[in-house]
PDB file of C-alpha atoms in Angstrom:
ATOM      1  CA  MET C   1       0.000   0.000   0.000  1.00  0.00           C
ATOM      2  CA  ALA C   2       1.273   3.480  -0.866  1.00  0.00           C
ATOM      3  CA  VAL C   3       0.730   6.875   0.744  1.00  0.00           C
ATOM      4  CA  GLU C   4       0.717  10.137  -1.203  1.00  0.00           C
ATOM      5  CA  THR C   5       3.325  12.659  -0.073  1.00  0.00           C
ATOM      6  CA  ASN C   6       3.492  16.323  -1.061  1.00  0.00           C
ATOM      7  CA  THR C   7       6.817  17.644  -2.318  1.00  0.00           C
ATOM      8  CA  ASP C   8       8.316  21.130  -2.412  1.00  0.00           C
ATOM      9  CA  ASP C   9       7.867  21.295  -6.194  1.00  0.00           C
ATOM     10  CA  GLY C  10       4.139  20.611  -5.930  1.00  0.00           C
ATOM     11  CA  ARG C  11       4.324  17.041  -7.180  1.00  0.00           C
ATOM     12  CA  MET C  12       3.032  13.944  -5.441  1.00  0.00           C
ATOM     13  CA  LEU C  13       5.157  10.947  -4.498  1.00  0.00           C
ATOM     14  CA  LEU C  14       3.737   7.557  -3.622  1.00  0.00           C
ATOM     15  CA  LEU C  15       5.731   6.335  -0.631  1.00  0.00           C
ATOM     16  CA  PRO C  16       5.131   2.955   0.995  1.00  0.00           C
ATOM     17  CA  GLN C  17       2.930   2.883   4.056  1.00  0.00           C
ATOM     18  CA  SER C  18       5.640   0.823   5.750  1.00  0.00           C
ATOM     19  CA  LEU C  19       9.217  -0.061   4.864  1.00  0.00           C
ATOM     20  CA  ASP C  20       8.155  -3.682   5.232  1.00  0.00           C
ATOM     21  CA  ASP C  21       6.232  -3.236   1.982  1.00  0.00           C
ATOM     22  CA  VAL C  22       9.526  -2.583   0.147  1.00  0.00           C
ATOM     23  CA  ARG C  23      11.762  -5.105   1.865  1.00  0.00           C
ATOM     24  CA  VAL C  24      14.300  -6.646  -0.507  1.00  0.00           C
ATOM     25  CA  GLY C  25      13.513 -10.354  -0.417  1.00  0.00           C
ATOM     26  CA  GLY C  26      16.142 -13.064  -0.281  1.00  0.00           C
ATOM     27  CA  LEU C  27      18.655 -10.929   1.632  1.00  0.00           C
ATOM     28  CA  PRO C  28      19.532 -11.089   5.322  1.00  0.00           C
ATOM     29  CA  PRO C  29      17.352  -8.730   7.323  1.00  0.00           C
ATOM     30  CA  ALA C  30      16.993  -6.003   6.627  1.00  0.00           C
ATOM     31  CA  ALA C  31      17.250  -4.158   3.323  1.00  0.00           C
ATOM     32  CA  PHE C  32      14.596  -1.854   1.839  1.00  0.00           C
ATOM     33  CA  TYR C  33      14.329  -0.192  -1.563  1.00  0.00           C
ATOM     34  CA  ILE C  34      12.103   2.722  -2.627  1.00  0.00           C
ATOM     35  CA  SER C  35      12.502   3.430  -6.346  1.00  0.00           C
ATOM     36  CA  ASP C  36      10.933   6.915  -6.266  1.00  0.00           C
ATOM     37  CA  PHE C  37      12.044   8.561  -3.035  1.00  0.00           C
ATOM     38  CA  ILE C  38      12.619  12.052  -4.448  1.00  0.00           C
ATOM     39  CA  THR C  39      11.312  13.838  -7.536  1.00  0.00           C
ATOM     40  CA  GLU C  40      13.317  14.815 -10.620  1.00  0.00           C
ATOM     41  CA  THR C  41      13.240  18.462  -9.522  1.00  0.00           C
ATOM     42  CA  GLU C  42      14.523  17.543  -6.061  1.00  0.00           C
ATOM     43  CA  GLU C  43      17.236  15.449  -7.694  1.00  0.00           C
ATOM     44  CA  GLN C  44      18.363  18.398  -9.833  1.00  0.00           C
ATOM     45  CA  ASN C  45      18.292  20.719  -6.810  1.00  0.00           C
ATOM     46  CA  LEU C  46      20.522  18.357  -4.855  1.00  0.00           C
ATOM     47  CA  LEU C  47      22.954  17.971  -7.747  1.00  0.00           C
ATOM     48  CA  ALA C  48      23.124  21.769  -8.096  1.00  0.00           C
ATOM     49  CA  LYS C  49      23.869  22.192  -4.374  1.00  0.00           C
ATOM     50  CA  ILE C  50      26.588  19.541  -4.561  1.00  0.00           C
ATOM     51  CA  ALA C  51      28.139  21.177  -7.622  1.00  0.00           C
ATOM     52  CA  SER C  52      28.121  24.625  -6.002  1.00  0.00           C
ATOM     53  CA  ALA C  53      29.867  23.521  -2.816  1.00  0.00           C
ATOM     54  CA  PRO C  54      33.177  25.328  -2.151  1.00  0.00           C
ATOM     55  CA  LYS C  55      36.170  23.592  -3.738  1.00  0.00           C
ATOM     56  CA  PRO C  56      37.743  22.720  -0.352  1.00  0.00           C
ATOM     57  CA  ARG C  57      34.673  20.573   0.307  1.00  0.00           C
ATOM     58  CA  TRP C  58      35.782  18.135  -2.390  1.00  0.00           C
ATOM     59  CA  LYS C  59      38.294  15.441  -1.483  1.00  0.00           C
ATOM     60  CA  GLN C  60      39.982  14.173  -4.645  1.00  0.00           C
ATOM     61  CA  LEU C  61      40.828  10.481  -4.676  1.00  0.00           C
ATOM     62  CA  THR C  62      42.649   8.599  -7.457  1.00  0.00           C
ATOM     63  CA  HIS C  63      39.655   8.191  -9.746  1.00  0.00           C
ATOM     64  CA  ARG C  64      36.733   9.830  -7.963  1.00  0.00           C
ATOM     65  CA  ARG C  65      35.920  12.571  -5.504  1.00  0.00           C
ATOM     66  CA  LEU C  66      33.735  13.001  -2.440  1.00  0.00           C
ATOM     67  CA  GLN C  67      32.310  15.494   0.028  1.00  0.00           C
ATOM     68  CA  THR C  68      31.816  14.906   3.758  1.00  0.00           C
ATOM     69  CA  TRP C  69      29.153  16.777   5.747  1.00  0.00           C
ATOM     70  CA  PRO C  70      29.283  18.364   8.245  1.00  0.00           C
ATOM     71  CA  SER C  71      32.934  17.218   8.620  1.00  0.00           C
ATOM     72  CA  ASP C  72      35.294  14.252   8.556  1.00  0.00           C
ATOM     73  CA  LEU C  73      35.465  11.883  11.506  1.00  0.00           C
ATOM     74  CA  VAL C  74      38.449  12.175  13.852  1.00  0.00           C
ATOM     75  CA  ASN C  75      39.203   9.010  15.823  1.00  0.00           C
ATOM     76  CA  ASN C  76      35.730   7.742  14.893  1.00  0.00           C
ATOM     77  CA  LYS C  77      34.142  10.837  16.431  1.00  0.00           C
ATOM     78  CA  LEU C  78      32.153  13.621  14.791  1.00  0.00           C
ATOM     79  CA  VAL C  79      32.396  17.250  15.873  1.00  0.00           C
ATOM     80  CA  ASP C  80      28.901  18.335  16.854  1.00  0.00           C
ATOM     81  CA  ALA C  81      27.496  20.471  14.034  1.00  0.00           C
ATOM     82  CA  PRO C  82      24.213  20.487  12.105  1.00  0.00           C
ATOM     83  CA  LEU C  83      23.851  19.255   8.563  1.00  0.00           C
ATOM     84  CA  PRO C  84      23.055  22.032   6.072  1.00  0.00           C
ATOM     85  CA  ALA C  85      19.350  22.508   5.408  1.00  0.00           C
ATOM     86  CA  TRP C  86      19.588  21.178   1.834  1.00  0.00           C
ATOM     87  CA  LEU C  87      20.801  17.805   3.145  1.00  0.00           C
ATOM     88  CA  GLN C  88      18.040  17.657   5.746  1.00  0.00           C
ATOM     89  CA  GLU C  89      15.076  18.494   3.520  1.00  0.00           C
ATOM     90  CA  PRO C  90      13.455  16.637   1.972  1.00  0.00           C
ATOM     91  CA  VAL C  91      15.454  13.473   2.701  1.00  0.00           C
ATOM     92  CA  ILE C  92      15.483  13.228   6.504  1.00  0.00           C
ATOM     93  CA  SER C  93      11.884  14.315   7.055  1.00  0.00           C
ATOM     94  CA  ARG C  94      10.762  11.896   4.353  1.00  0.00           C
ATOM     95  CA  LEU C  95      12.724   9.072   5.965  1.00  0.00           C
ATOM     96  CA  ALA C  96      10.946   9.835   9.224  1.00  0.00           C
ATOM     97  CA  SER C  97       7.550   9.522   7.532  1.00  0.00           C
ATOM     98  CA  VAL C  98       7.956   5.842   6.626  1.00  0.00           C
ATOM     99  CA  PRO C  99       7.847   3.470   9.638  1.00  0.00           C
ATOM    100  CA  THR C 100       8.600  -0.236   9.909  1.00  0.00           C
ATOM    101  CA  SER C 101       6.366  -2.797  11.567  1.00  0.00           C
ATOM    102  CA  SER C 102       8.518  -2.611  14.700  1.00  0.00           C
ATOM    103  CA  SER C 103       9.635   1.028  14.756  1.00  0.00           C
ATOM    104  CA  PRO C 104       8.146   4.434  13.913  1.00  0.00           C
ATOM    105  CA  TYR C 105      11.379   5.460  12.153  1.00  0.00           C
ATOM    106  CA  ILE C 106      14.409   3.601  10.826  1.00  0.00           C
ATOM    107  CA  PHE C 107      16.701   5.765  13.029  1.00  0.00           C
ATOM    108  CA  HIS C 108      14.387   5.593  16.058  1.00  0.00           C
ATOM    109  CA  ASP C 109      16.857   3.473  18.048  1.00  0.00           C
ATOM    110  CA  SER C 110      20.042   5.189  16.926  1.00  0.00           C
ATOM    111  CA  PRO C 111      21.980   7.338  19.444  1.00  0.00           C
ATOM    112  CA  HIS C 112      20.694  10.640  18.025  1.00  0.00           C
ATOM    113  CA  SER C 113      17.435   9.335  16.527  1.00  0.00           C
ATOM    114  CA  ARG C 114      18.388  10.807  13.163  1.00  0.00           C
ATOM    115  CA  PRO C 115      21.305  10.830  10.738  1.00  0.00           C
ATOM    116  CA  ASN C 116      24.019  13.353  11.582  1.00  0.00           C
ATOM    117  CA  HIS C 117      26.536  12.595   8.821  1.00  0.00           C
ATOM    118  CA  VAL C 118      26.344  12.513   5.017  1.00  0.00           C
ATOM    119  CA  LEU C 119      29.003  11.239   2.625  1.00  0.00           C
ATOM    120  CA  ILE C 120      28.593  12.321  -1.005  1.00  0.00           C
ATOM    121  CA  ASN C 121      30.404  10.115  -3.528  1.00  0.00           C
ATOM    122  CA  GLU C 122      30.651  10.813  -7.249  1.00  0.00           C
ATOM    123  CA  TYR C 123      31.147   7.722  -9.437  1.00  0.00           C
ATOM    124  CA  PRO C 124      32.056   8.362 -13.097  1.00  0.00           C
ATOM    125  CA  PRO C 125      31.544   5.429 -15.515  1.00  0.00           C
ATOM    126  CA  GLY C 126      34.179   2.766 -14.933  1.00  0.00           C
ATOM    127  CA  VAL C 127      34.861   3.828 -11.350  1.00  0.00           C
ATOM    128  CA  GLY C 128      33.669   1.942  -8.279  1.00  0.00           C
ATOM    129  CA  ILE C 129      34.807   1.196  -4.749  1.00  0.00           C
ATOM    130  CA  MET C 130      36.392  -1.945  -3.336  1.00  0.00           C
ATOM    131  CA  PRO C 131      34.275  -4.214  -1.100  1.00  0.00           C
ATOM    132  CA  HIS C 132      34.327  -2.923   2.460  1.00  0.00           C
ATOM    133  CA  LYS C 133      32.412  -2.546   5.705  1.00  0.00           C
ATOM    134  CA  ASP C 134      31.459   0.878   7.029  1.00  0.00           C
ATOM    135  CA  GLY C 135      32.812   0.098  10.487  1.00  0.00           C
ATOM    136  CA  SER C 136      31.809   0.543  14.097  1.00  0.00           C
ATOM    137  CA  ALA C 137      31.725   4.360  14.180  1.00  0.00           C
ATOM    138  CA  TYR C 138      28.175   4.305  12.825  1.00  0.00           C
ATOM    139  CA  HIS C 139      24.882   2.971  14.063  1.00  0.00           C
ATOM    140  CA  PRO C 140      24.177  -0.053  11.795  1.00  0.00           C
ATOM    141  CA  VAL C 141      21.736   1.687   9.447  1.00  0.00           C
ATOM    142  CA  VAL C 142      22.777   3.148   6.087  1.00  0.00           C
ATOM    143  CA  CYS C 143      20.384   5.156   3.907  1.00  0.00           C
ATOM    144  CA  THR C 144      21.621   5.897   0.389  1.00  0.00           C
ATOM    145  CA  VAL C 145      19.928   8.235  -2.077  1.00  0.00           C
ATOM    146  CA  SER C 146      21.141   7.819  -5.678  1.00  0.00           C
ATOM    147  CA  LEU C 147      21.293  10.687  -8.184  1.00  0.00           C
ATOM    148  CA  GLY C 148      22.079  10.866 -11.886  1.00  0.00           C
ATOM    149  CA  GLY C 149      22.706   7.283 -12.997  1.00  0.00           C
ATOM    150  CA  SER C 150      22.029   3.627 -12.229  1.00  0.00           C
ATOM    151  CA  LEU C 151      24.550   1.023 -11.083  1.00  0.00           C
ATOM    152  CA  CYS C 152      24.814  -2.254  -9.208  1.00  0.00           C
ATOM    153  CA  LEU C 153      25.855  -2.489  -5.580  1.00  0.00           C
ATOM    154  CA  ASN C 154      27.577  -5.819  -4.954  1.00  0.00           C
ATOM    155  CA  ILE C 155      27.199  -7.607  -1.619  1.00  0.00           C
ATOM    156  CA  HIS C 156      30.148  -9.832  -0.644  1.00  0.00           C
ATOM    157  CA  LYS C 157      31.076 -12.124   2.213  1.00  0.00           C
ATOM    158  CA  ASN C 158      34.364 -13.507   3.448  1.00  0.00           C
ATOM    159  CA  LYS C 159      35.404 -17.101   2.872  1.00  0.00           C
ATOM    160  CA  ALA C 160      35.963 -19.530   5.735  1.00  0.00           C
ATOM    161  CA  ASP C 161      39.662 -18.610   5.760  1.00  0.00           C
ATOM    162  CA  GLY C 162      38.798 -14.923   6.231  1.00  0.00           C
ATOM    163  CA  THR C 163      39.719 -13.788   2.713  1.00  0.00           C
ATOM    164  CA  LEU C 164      37.247 -11.962   0.501  1.00  0.00           C
ATOM    165  CA  ASP C 165      35.059 -13.932  -1.874  1.00  0.00           C
ATOM    166  CA  GLN C 166      35.403 -11.854  -5.041  1.00  0.00           C
ATOM    167  CA  ASP C 167      32.084 -13.102  -6.430  1.00  0.00           C
ATOM    168  CA  PRO C 168      29.153 -11.171  -4.948  1.00  0.00           C
ATOM    169  CA  VAL C 169      26.459 -13.176  -3.221  1.00  0.00           C
ATOM    170  CA  TRP C 170      23.834 -10.594  -4.213  1.00  0.00           C
ATOM    171  CA  ARG C 171      23.540  -7.553  -6.465  1.00  0.00           C
ATOM    172  CA  ILE C 172      21.245  -4.590  -5.851  1.00  0.00           C
ATOM    173  CA  LEU C 173      20.431  -2.236  -8.740  1.00  0.00           C
ATOM    174  CA  GLN C 174      20.189   1.389  -7.595  1.00  0.00           C
ATOM    175  CA  GLU C 175      18.226   3.730  -9.858  1.00  0.00           C
ATOM    176  CA  PRO C 176      18.322   7.554  -9.899  1.00  0.00           C
ATOM    177  CA  ARG C 177      16.109   9.111  -7.200  1.00  0.00           C
ATOM    178  CA  SER C 178      15.927   5.828  -5.301  1.00  0.00           C
ATOM    179  CA  LEU C 179      16.540   5.109  -1.625  1.00  0.00           C
ATOM    180  CA  LEU C 180      18.337   1.979  -0.422  1.00  0.00           C
ATOM    181  CA  ILE C 181      18.429   1.159   3.285  1.00  0.00           C
ATOM    182  CA  THR C 182      20.726  -1.551   4.644  1.00  0.00           C
ATOM    183  CA  SER C 183      20.838  -2.476   8.298  1.00  0.00           C
ATOM    184  CA  ALA C 184      21.383  -5.200  10.898  1.00  0.00           C
ATOM    185  CA  ASP C 185      23.314  -8.278   9.674  1.00  0.00           C
ATOM    186  CA  LEU C 186      23.560  -6.908   6.158  1.00  0.00           C
ATOM    187  CA  TYR C 187      25.514  -3.991   7.647  1.00  0.00           C
ATOM    188  CA  THR C 188      27.643  -5.841  10.195  1.00  0.00           C
ATOM    189  CA  GLU C 189      28.367  -9.219   8.566  1.00  0.00           C
ATOM    190  CA  TYR C 190      28.689  -8.460   4.847  1.00  0.00           C
ATOM    191  CA  LEU C 191      30.830  -6.217   2.669  1.00  0.00           C
ATOM    192  CA  HIS C 192      29.552  -3.985  -0.129  1.00  0.00           C
ATOM    193  CA  GLY C 193      31.302  -2.573  -3.167  1.00  0.00           C
ATOM    194  CA  ILE C 194      30.900  -1.286  -6.719  1.00  0.00           C
ATOM    195  CA  ALA C 195      32.757  -2.858  -9.632  1.00  0.00           C
ATOM    196  CA  ASP C 196      35.086  -0.710 -11.773  1.00  0.00           C
ATOM    197  CA  ILE C 197      33.121  -1.232 -14.984  1.00  0.00           C
ATOM    198  CA  THR C 198      31.367   0.935 -17.549  1.00  0.00           C
ATOM    199  CA  GLU C 199      28.394  -1.395 -17.998  1.00  0.00           C
ATOM    200  CA  ASP C 200      26.413  -3.639 -15.673  1.00  0.00           C
ATOM    201  CA  ILE C 201      25.473  -6.892 -17.396  1.00  0.00           C
ATOM    202  CA  GLU C 202      23.419 -10.026 -16.745  1.00  0.00           C
ATOM    203  CA  LEU C 203      20.603  -8.031 -15.172  1.00  0.00           C
ATOM    204  CA  SER C 204      17.417 -10.015 -14.597  1.00  0.00           C
ATOM    205  CA  ASP C 205      14.975 -11.141 -11.956  1.00  0.00           C
ATOM    206  CA  ARG C 206      17.343 -14.057 -11.270  1.00  0.00           C
ATOM    207  CA  THR C 207      20.427 -11.929 -10.638  1.00  0.00           C
ATOM    208  CA  ILE C 208      19.154  -8.670  -9.104  1.00  0.00           C
ATOM    209  CA  ALA C 209      17.789  -8.948  -5.568  1.00  0.00           C
ATOM    210  CA  ASN C 210      15.489  -5.906  -5.819  1.00  0.00           C
ATOM    211  CA  TRP C 211      14.258  -6.561  -9.384  1.00  0.00           C
ATOM    212  CA  SER C 212      10.576  -6.612  -8.377  1.00  0.00           C
ATOM    213  CA  LEU C 213      10.959  -3.232  -6.632  1.00  0.00           C
ATOM    214  CA  LEU C 214      12.544  -1.363  -9.546  1.00  0.00           C
ATOM    215  CA  ARG C 215      10.750   1.662 -10.986  1.00  0.00           C
ATOM    216  CA  ASP C 216      10.956   0.296 -14.508  1.00  0.00           C
ATOM    217  CA  SER C 217      12.626  -3.086 -14.922  1.00  0.00           C
ATOM    218  CA  SER C 218      11.809  -2.962 -18.645  1.00  0.00           C
ATOM    219  CA  SER C 219      14.613  -0.398 -18.980  1.00  0.00           C
ATOM    220  CA  PHE C 220      17.003  -3.252 -18.278  1.00  0.00           C
ATOM    221  CA  GLU C 221      15.177  -6.000 -20.191  1.00  0.00           C
ATOM    222  CA  GLU C 222      18.220  -6.549 -22.400  1.00  0.00           C
ATOM    223  CA  GLY C 223      20.152  -7.321 -19.241  1.00  0.00           C
ATOM    224  CA  ARG C 224      22.465  -4.333 -19.517  1.00  0.00           C
ATOM    225  CA  ASN C 225      22.932  -0.913 -17.965  1.00  0.00           C
ATOM    226  CA  GLN C 226      25.346   1.542 -19.553  1.00  0.00           C
ATOM    227  CA  ARG C 227      26.679   3.593 -16.671  1.00  0.00           C
ATOM    228  CA  THR C 228      26.649   7.366 -16.520  1.00  0.00           C
ATOM    229  CA  THR C 229      27.949   9.490 -13.654  1.00  0.00           C
ATOM    230  CA  ARG C 230      26.145   8.540 -10.473  1.00  0.00           C
ATOM    231  CA  THR C 231      26.228  10.524  -7.234  1.00  0.00           C
ATOM    232  CA  SER C 232      25.283   8.949  -3.928  1.00  0.00           C
ATOM    233  CA  LEU C 233      24.241  10.590  -0.666  1.00  0.00           C
ATOM    234  CA  THR C 234      24.866   8.223   2.238  1.00  0.00           C
ATOM    235  CA  TYR C 235      23.097   9.110   5.488  1.00  0.00           C
ATOM    236  CA  ARG C 236      24.297   7.620   8.779  1.00  0.00           C
ATOM    237  CA  ASP C 237      24.324   8.334  12.514  1.00  0.00           C
ATOM    238  CA  VAL C 238      27.825   8.661  13.970  1.00  0.00           C
ATOM    239  CA  MET C 239      27.540   7.262  17.475  1.00  0.00           C
ATOM    240  CA  ALA C 240      30.247   9.318  19.180  1.00  0.00           C
ATOM    241  CA  VAL C 241      29.856  13.098  18.930  1.00  0.00           C
ATOM    242  CA  THR C 242      32.181  15.582  20.562  1.00  0.00           C
ATOM    243  CA  LYS C 243      31.778  19.311  21.128  1.00  0.00           C
ATOM    244  CA  LEU C 244      34.496  21.824  20.353  1.00  0.00           C
ATOM    245  CA  GLY C 245      36.707  22.509  23.346  1.00  0.00           C
ATOM    246  CA  ASN C 246      36.846  25.868  25.067  1.00  0.00           C
ATOM    247  CA  LYS C 247      39.982  26.836  23.166  1.00  0.00           C
ATOM    248  CA  PHE C 248      37.924  26.694  19.981  1.00  0.00           C
ATOM    249  CA  SER C 249      35.002  28.629  21.395  1.00  0.00           C
ATOM    250  CA  PHE C 250      35.949  31.709  19.385  1.00  0.00           C
ATOM    251  CA  LEU C 251      35.030  29.802  16.248  1.00  0.00           C
ATOM    252  CA  LYS C 252      31.452  29.497  17.442  1.00  0.00           C
ATOM    253  CA  LYS C 253      31.133  33.276  17.743  1.00  0.00           C
ATOM    254  CA  ARG C 254      32.310  34.084  14.240  1.00  0.00           C
TER     255      ARG C 254
END
């Protein structure tokens, strides 16, 4: 069942009444996928805000770049500061409007009852990220909004000897304007990564875990997705937050 939601651009979105209605089947609990979480106008507004960020906000890696809001972690701690308004609305309020069967809000049980940290990654075609875990600094809930292009997120596990199994056990196709939530065992026990390829292949209801939840699976009926630049906004709650010491108090007054 879906619930109509008003947006800032006057359009209507049909959000699920409960995240349980969009649970990704066949995966460890719990993963959820909403194909239309923001509108096209909201997507363009977010991309414009990201593009207009001051140059020092960008961290340039070998093949891609990223922004961290409100700041980087230091010793797994976040300096207490609010997220900018454009990263709060409409995403966080919309997240809060979709409950689960056991909780009124996916971040209800997190230390701050809301995300306080956003990592923005830009993935050009052919560029991914090696399989990894997000680590213990975060509450085990990750909410990712995708902008611009589609790609596959690969879910991996380690072999019995502790080395990485290079073949993913599942693949999740993330479309523009979609929301993917991963939590619990899927967060703590498995690794996730993105292959360094220009085209996702062998896409079907047999190979893509969230196939039945896609906005338009017919777009991939030939089993292929030619990648374009995709930007992801990853929302998490950093568990340890520290306030600026007294010697930095002058910064607060400026």
